[in-house]
PDB file of C-alpha atoms in Angstrom:
ATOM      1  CA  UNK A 142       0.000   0.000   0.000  1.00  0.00           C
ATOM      2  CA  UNK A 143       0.940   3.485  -0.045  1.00  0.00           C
ATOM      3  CA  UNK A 144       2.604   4.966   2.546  1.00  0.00           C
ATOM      4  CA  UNK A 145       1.484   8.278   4.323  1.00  0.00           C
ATOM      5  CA  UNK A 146      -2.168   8.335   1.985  1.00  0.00           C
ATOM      6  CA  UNK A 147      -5.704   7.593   2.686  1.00  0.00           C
ATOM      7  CA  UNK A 148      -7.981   6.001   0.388  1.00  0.00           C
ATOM      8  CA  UNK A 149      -9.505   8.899   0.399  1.00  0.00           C
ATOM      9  CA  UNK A 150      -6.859  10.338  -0.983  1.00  0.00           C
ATOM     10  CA  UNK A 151      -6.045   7.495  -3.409  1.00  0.00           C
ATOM     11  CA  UNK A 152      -9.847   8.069  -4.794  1.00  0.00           C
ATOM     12  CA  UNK A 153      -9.163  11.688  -5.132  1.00  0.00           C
ATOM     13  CA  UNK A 154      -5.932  11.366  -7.269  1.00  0.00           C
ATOM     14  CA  UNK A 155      -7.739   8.515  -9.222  1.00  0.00           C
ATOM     15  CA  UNK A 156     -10.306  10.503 -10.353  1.00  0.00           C
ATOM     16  CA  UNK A 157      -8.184  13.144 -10.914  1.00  0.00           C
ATOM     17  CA  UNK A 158      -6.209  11.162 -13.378  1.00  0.00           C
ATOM     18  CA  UNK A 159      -9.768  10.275 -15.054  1.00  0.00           C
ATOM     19  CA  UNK A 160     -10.787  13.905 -15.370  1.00  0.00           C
ATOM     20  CA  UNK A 161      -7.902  14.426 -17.050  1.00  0.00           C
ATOM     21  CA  UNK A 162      -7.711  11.027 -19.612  1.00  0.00           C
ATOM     22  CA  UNK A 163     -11.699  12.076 -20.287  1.00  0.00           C
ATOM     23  CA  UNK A 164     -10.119  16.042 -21.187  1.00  0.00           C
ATOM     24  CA  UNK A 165      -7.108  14.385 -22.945  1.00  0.00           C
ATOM     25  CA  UNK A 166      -9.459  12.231 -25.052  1.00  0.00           C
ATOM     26  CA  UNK A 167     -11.891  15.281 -25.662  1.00  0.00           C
ATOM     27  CA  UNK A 168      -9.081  17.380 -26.705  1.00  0.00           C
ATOM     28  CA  UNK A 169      -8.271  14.571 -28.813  1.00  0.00           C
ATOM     29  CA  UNK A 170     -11.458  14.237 -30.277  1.00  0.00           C
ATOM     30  CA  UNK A 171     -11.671  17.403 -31.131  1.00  0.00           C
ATOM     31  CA  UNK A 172      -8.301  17.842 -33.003  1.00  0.00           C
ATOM     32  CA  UNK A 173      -8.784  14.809 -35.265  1.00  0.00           C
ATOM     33  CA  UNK A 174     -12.172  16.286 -35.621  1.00  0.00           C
ATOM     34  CA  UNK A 175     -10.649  19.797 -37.014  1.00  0.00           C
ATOM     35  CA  UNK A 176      -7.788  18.633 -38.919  1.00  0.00           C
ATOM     36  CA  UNK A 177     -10.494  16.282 -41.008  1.00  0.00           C
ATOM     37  CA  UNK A 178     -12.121  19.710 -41.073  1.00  0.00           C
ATOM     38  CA  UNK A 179      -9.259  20.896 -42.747  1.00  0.00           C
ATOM     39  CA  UNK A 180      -8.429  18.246 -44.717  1.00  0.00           C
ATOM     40  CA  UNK A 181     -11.785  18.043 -46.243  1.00  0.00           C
ATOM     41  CA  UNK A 182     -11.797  21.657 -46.763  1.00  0.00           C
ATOM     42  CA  UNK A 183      -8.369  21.219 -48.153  1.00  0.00           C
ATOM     43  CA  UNK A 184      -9.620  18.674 -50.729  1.00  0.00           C
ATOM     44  CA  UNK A 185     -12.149  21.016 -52.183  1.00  0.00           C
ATOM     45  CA  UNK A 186      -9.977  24.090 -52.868  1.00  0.00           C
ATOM     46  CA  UNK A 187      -7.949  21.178 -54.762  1.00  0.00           C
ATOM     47  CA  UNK A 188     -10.801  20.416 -56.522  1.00  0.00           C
ATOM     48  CA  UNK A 189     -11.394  23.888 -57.193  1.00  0.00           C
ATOM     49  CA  UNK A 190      -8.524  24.476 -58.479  1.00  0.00           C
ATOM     50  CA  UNK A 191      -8.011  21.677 -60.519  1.00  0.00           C
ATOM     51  CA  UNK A 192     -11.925  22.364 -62.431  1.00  0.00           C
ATOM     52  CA  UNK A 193     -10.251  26.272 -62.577  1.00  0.00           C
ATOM     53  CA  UNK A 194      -7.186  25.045 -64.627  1.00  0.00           C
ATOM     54  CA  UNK A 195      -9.045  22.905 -66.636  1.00  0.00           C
ATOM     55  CA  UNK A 196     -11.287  25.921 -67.856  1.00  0.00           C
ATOM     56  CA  UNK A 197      -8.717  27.940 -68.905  1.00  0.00           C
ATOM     57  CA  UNK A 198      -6.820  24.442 -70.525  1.00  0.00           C
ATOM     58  CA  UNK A 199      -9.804  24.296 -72.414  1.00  0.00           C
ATOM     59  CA  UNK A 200     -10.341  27.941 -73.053  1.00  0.00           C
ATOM     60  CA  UNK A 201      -6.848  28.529 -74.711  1.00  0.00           C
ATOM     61  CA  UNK A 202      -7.415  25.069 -76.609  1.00  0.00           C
ATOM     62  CA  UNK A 203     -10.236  26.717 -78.136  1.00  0.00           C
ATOM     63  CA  UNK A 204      -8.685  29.782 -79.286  1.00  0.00           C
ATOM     64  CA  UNK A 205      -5.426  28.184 -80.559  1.00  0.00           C
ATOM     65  CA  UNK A 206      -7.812  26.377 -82.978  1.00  0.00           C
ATOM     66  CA  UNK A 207      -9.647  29.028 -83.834  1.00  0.00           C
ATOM     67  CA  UNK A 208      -6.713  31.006 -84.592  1.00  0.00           C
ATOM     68  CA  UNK A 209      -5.173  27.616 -86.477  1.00  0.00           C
ATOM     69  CA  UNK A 210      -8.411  27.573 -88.524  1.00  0.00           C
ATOM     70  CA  UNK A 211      -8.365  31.367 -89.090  1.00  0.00           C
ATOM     71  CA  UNK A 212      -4.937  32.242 -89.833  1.00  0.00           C
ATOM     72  CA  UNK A 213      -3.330  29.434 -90.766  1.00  0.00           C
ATOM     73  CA  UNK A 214      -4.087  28.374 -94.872  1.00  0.00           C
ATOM     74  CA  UNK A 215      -3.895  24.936 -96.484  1.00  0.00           C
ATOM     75  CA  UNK A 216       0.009  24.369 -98.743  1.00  0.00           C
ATOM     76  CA  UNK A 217      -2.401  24.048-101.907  1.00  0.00           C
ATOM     77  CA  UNK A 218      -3.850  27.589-101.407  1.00  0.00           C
ATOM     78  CA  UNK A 219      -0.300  29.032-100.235  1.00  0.00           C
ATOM     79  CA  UNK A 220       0.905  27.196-103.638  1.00  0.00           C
ATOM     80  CA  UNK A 221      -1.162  28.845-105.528  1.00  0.00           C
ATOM     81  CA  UNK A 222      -1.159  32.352-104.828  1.00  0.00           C
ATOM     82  CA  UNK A 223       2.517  32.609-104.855  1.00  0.00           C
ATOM     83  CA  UNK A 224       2.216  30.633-108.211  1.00  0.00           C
ATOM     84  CA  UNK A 225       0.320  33.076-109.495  1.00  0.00           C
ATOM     85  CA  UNK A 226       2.449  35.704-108.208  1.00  0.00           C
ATOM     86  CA  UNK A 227       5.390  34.419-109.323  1.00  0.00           C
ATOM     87  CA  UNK A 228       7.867  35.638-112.046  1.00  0.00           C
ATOM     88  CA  UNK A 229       8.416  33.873-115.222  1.00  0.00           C
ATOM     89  CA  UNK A 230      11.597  33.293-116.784  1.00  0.00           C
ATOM     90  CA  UNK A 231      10.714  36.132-119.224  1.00  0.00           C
ATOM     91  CA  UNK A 232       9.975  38.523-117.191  1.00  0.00           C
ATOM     92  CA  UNK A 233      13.388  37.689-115.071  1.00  0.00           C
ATOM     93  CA  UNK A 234      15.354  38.060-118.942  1.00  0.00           C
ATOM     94  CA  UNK A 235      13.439  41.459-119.153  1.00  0.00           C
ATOM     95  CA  UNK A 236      14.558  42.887-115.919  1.00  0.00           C
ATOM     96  CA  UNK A 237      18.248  41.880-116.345  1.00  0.00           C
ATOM     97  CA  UNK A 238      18.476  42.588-120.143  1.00  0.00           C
ATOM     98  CA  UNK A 239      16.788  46.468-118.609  1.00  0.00           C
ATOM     99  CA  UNK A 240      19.427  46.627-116.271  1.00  0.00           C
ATOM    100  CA  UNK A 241      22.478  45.996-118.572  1.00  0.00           C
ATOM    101  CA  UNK A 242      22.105  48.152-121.263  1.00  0.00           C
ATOM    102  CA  UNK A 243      21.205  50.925-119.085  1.00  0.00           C
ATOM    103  CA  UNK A 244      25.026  51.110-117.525  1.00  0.00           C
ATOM    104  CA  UNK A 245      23.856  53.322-114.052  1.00  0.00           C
ATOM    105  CA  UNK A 246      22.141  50.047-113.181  1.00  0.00           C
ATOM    106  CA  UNK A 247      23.786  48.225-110.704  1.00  0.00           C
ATOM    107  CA  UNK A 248      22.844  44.275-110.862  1.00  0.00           C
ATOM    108  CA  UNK A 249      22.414  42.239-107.376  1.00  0.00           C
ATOM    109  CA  UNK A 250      22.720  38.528-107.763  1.00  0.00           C
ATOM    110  CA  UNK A 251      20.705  36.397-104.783  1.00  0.00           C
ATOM    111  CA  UNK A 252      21.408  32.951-103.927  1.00  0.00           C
ATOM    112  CA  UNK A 253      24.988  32.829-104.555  1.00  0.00           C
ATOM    113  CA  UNK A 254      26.478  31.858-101.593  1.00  0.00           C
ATOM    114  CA  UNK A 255      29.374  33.832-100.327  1.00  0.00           C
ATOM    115  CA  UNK A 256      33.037  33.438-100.252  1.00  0.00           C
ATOM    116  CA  UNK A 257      36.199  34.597 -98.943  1.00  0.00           C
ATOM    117  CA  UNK A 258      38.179  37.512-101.000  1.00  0.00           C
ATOM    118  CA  UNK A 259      40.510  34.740-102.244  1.00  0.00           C
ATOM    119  CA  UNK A 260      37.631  33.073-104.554  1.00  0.00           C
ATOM    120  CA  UNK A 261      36.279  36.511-106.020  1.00  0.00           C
ATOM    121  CA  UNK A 262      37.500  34.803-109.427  1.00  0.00           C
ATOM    122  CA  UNK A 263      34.712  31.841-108.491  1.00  0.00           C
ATOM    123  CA  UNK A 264      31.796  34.569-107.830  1.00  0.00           C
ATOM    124  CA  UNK A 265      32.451  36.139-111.022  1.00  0.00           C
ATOM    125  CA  UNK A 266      32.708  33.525-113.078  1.00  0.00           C
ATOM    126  CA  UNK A 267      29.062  32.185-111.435  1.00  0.00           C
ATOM    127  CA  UNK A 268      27.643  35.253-112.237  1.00  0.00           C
ATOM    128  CA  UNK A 269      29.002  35.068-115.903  1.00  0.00           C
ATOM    129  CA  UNK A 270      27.571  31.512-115.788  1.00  0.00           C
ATOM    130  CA  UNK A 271      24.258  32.768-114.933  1.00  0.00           C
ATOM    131  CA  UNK A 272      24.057  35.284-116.991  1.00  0.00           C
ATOM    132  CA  UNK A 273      24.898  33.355-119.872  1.00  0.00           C
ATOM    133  CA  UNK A 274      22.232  31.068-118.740  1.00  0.00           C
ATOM    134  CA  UNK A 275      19.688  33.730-119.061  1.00  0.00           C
ATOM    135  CA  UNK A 276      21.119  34.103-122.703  1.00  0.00           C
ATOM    136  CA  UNK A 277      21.688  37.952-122.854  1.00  0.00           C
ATOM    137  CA  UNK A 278      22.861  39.702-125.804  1.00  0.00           C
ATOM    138  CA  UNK A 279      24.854  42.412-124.131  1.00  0.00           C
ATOM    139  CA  UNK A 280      27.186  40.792-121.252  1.00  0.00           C
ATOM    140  CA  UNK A 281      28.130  43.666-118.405  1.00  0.00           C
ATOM    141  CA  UNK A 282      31.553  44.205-117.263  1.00  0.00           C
ATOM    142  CA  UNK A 283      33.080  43.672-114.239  1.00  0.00           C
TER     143      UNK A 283
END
């Protein structure tokens, strides 16, 4: 037995000790009660925002295709407008034939691709090639 205690003491500390296990349990309680509060309330901001990002998934989705259909034209119709724009071998003969008899002209050659000073001979003698490709009467000087 105890030494120095009554049972009347004993009972007092006893129930005590269940007062507090009942408020421990309570408290308890009461926390797992609030954090599944939370969690729950956790879960449907989630939710939220996971239906939020799929709008605006599915809003931009929607205008990139209607910008796709809008701007964006088939290779047949792009073929044939710049078919129909384009220059025929005539025309180019015109333009250069223009530009060499009228010696103020200066003549730019595209598509040529570039070398180093050392090869100037090369560049000229692709542009002569060219030229006499085109079959002008009048060759410039260079």
């Amino acid at each position: 037995m105890l030494e120095g205690g009554t049972k009347k003491d004993l009972a007092k500390w006893a129930l005590s000790f269940l007062d507090l296990t009942v408020n421990c349990v309570k408290l308890l309680q009461n926390g797992c009660a609030e954090a599944k509060d939370a969690y729950r309330d956790l879960t449907n901001v989630q939710r939220e925002l996971v239906s939020c990002r799929d709008k605006e998934i599915s809003t931009l989705q929607n205008g990139v295709q209607q910008t796709l259909r809008k701007e964006l034209k088939s290779y047949s119709d792009a073929v044939k407008k710049t078919s129909s724009e384009s220059l025929s071998v005539q025309k180019i003969r015109s333009v250069v034939k223009e530009a060499v008899e009228d010696k103020g002209n200066n003549l730019m050659v595209f598509g040529l691709p570039e070398k180093a000073k050392e090869k100037e001979e090369d560049l000229t003698e692709s542009v002569k090639c060219l030229l006499k490709e085109l079959e002008l009467d009048e060759k410039p000087s260079f």
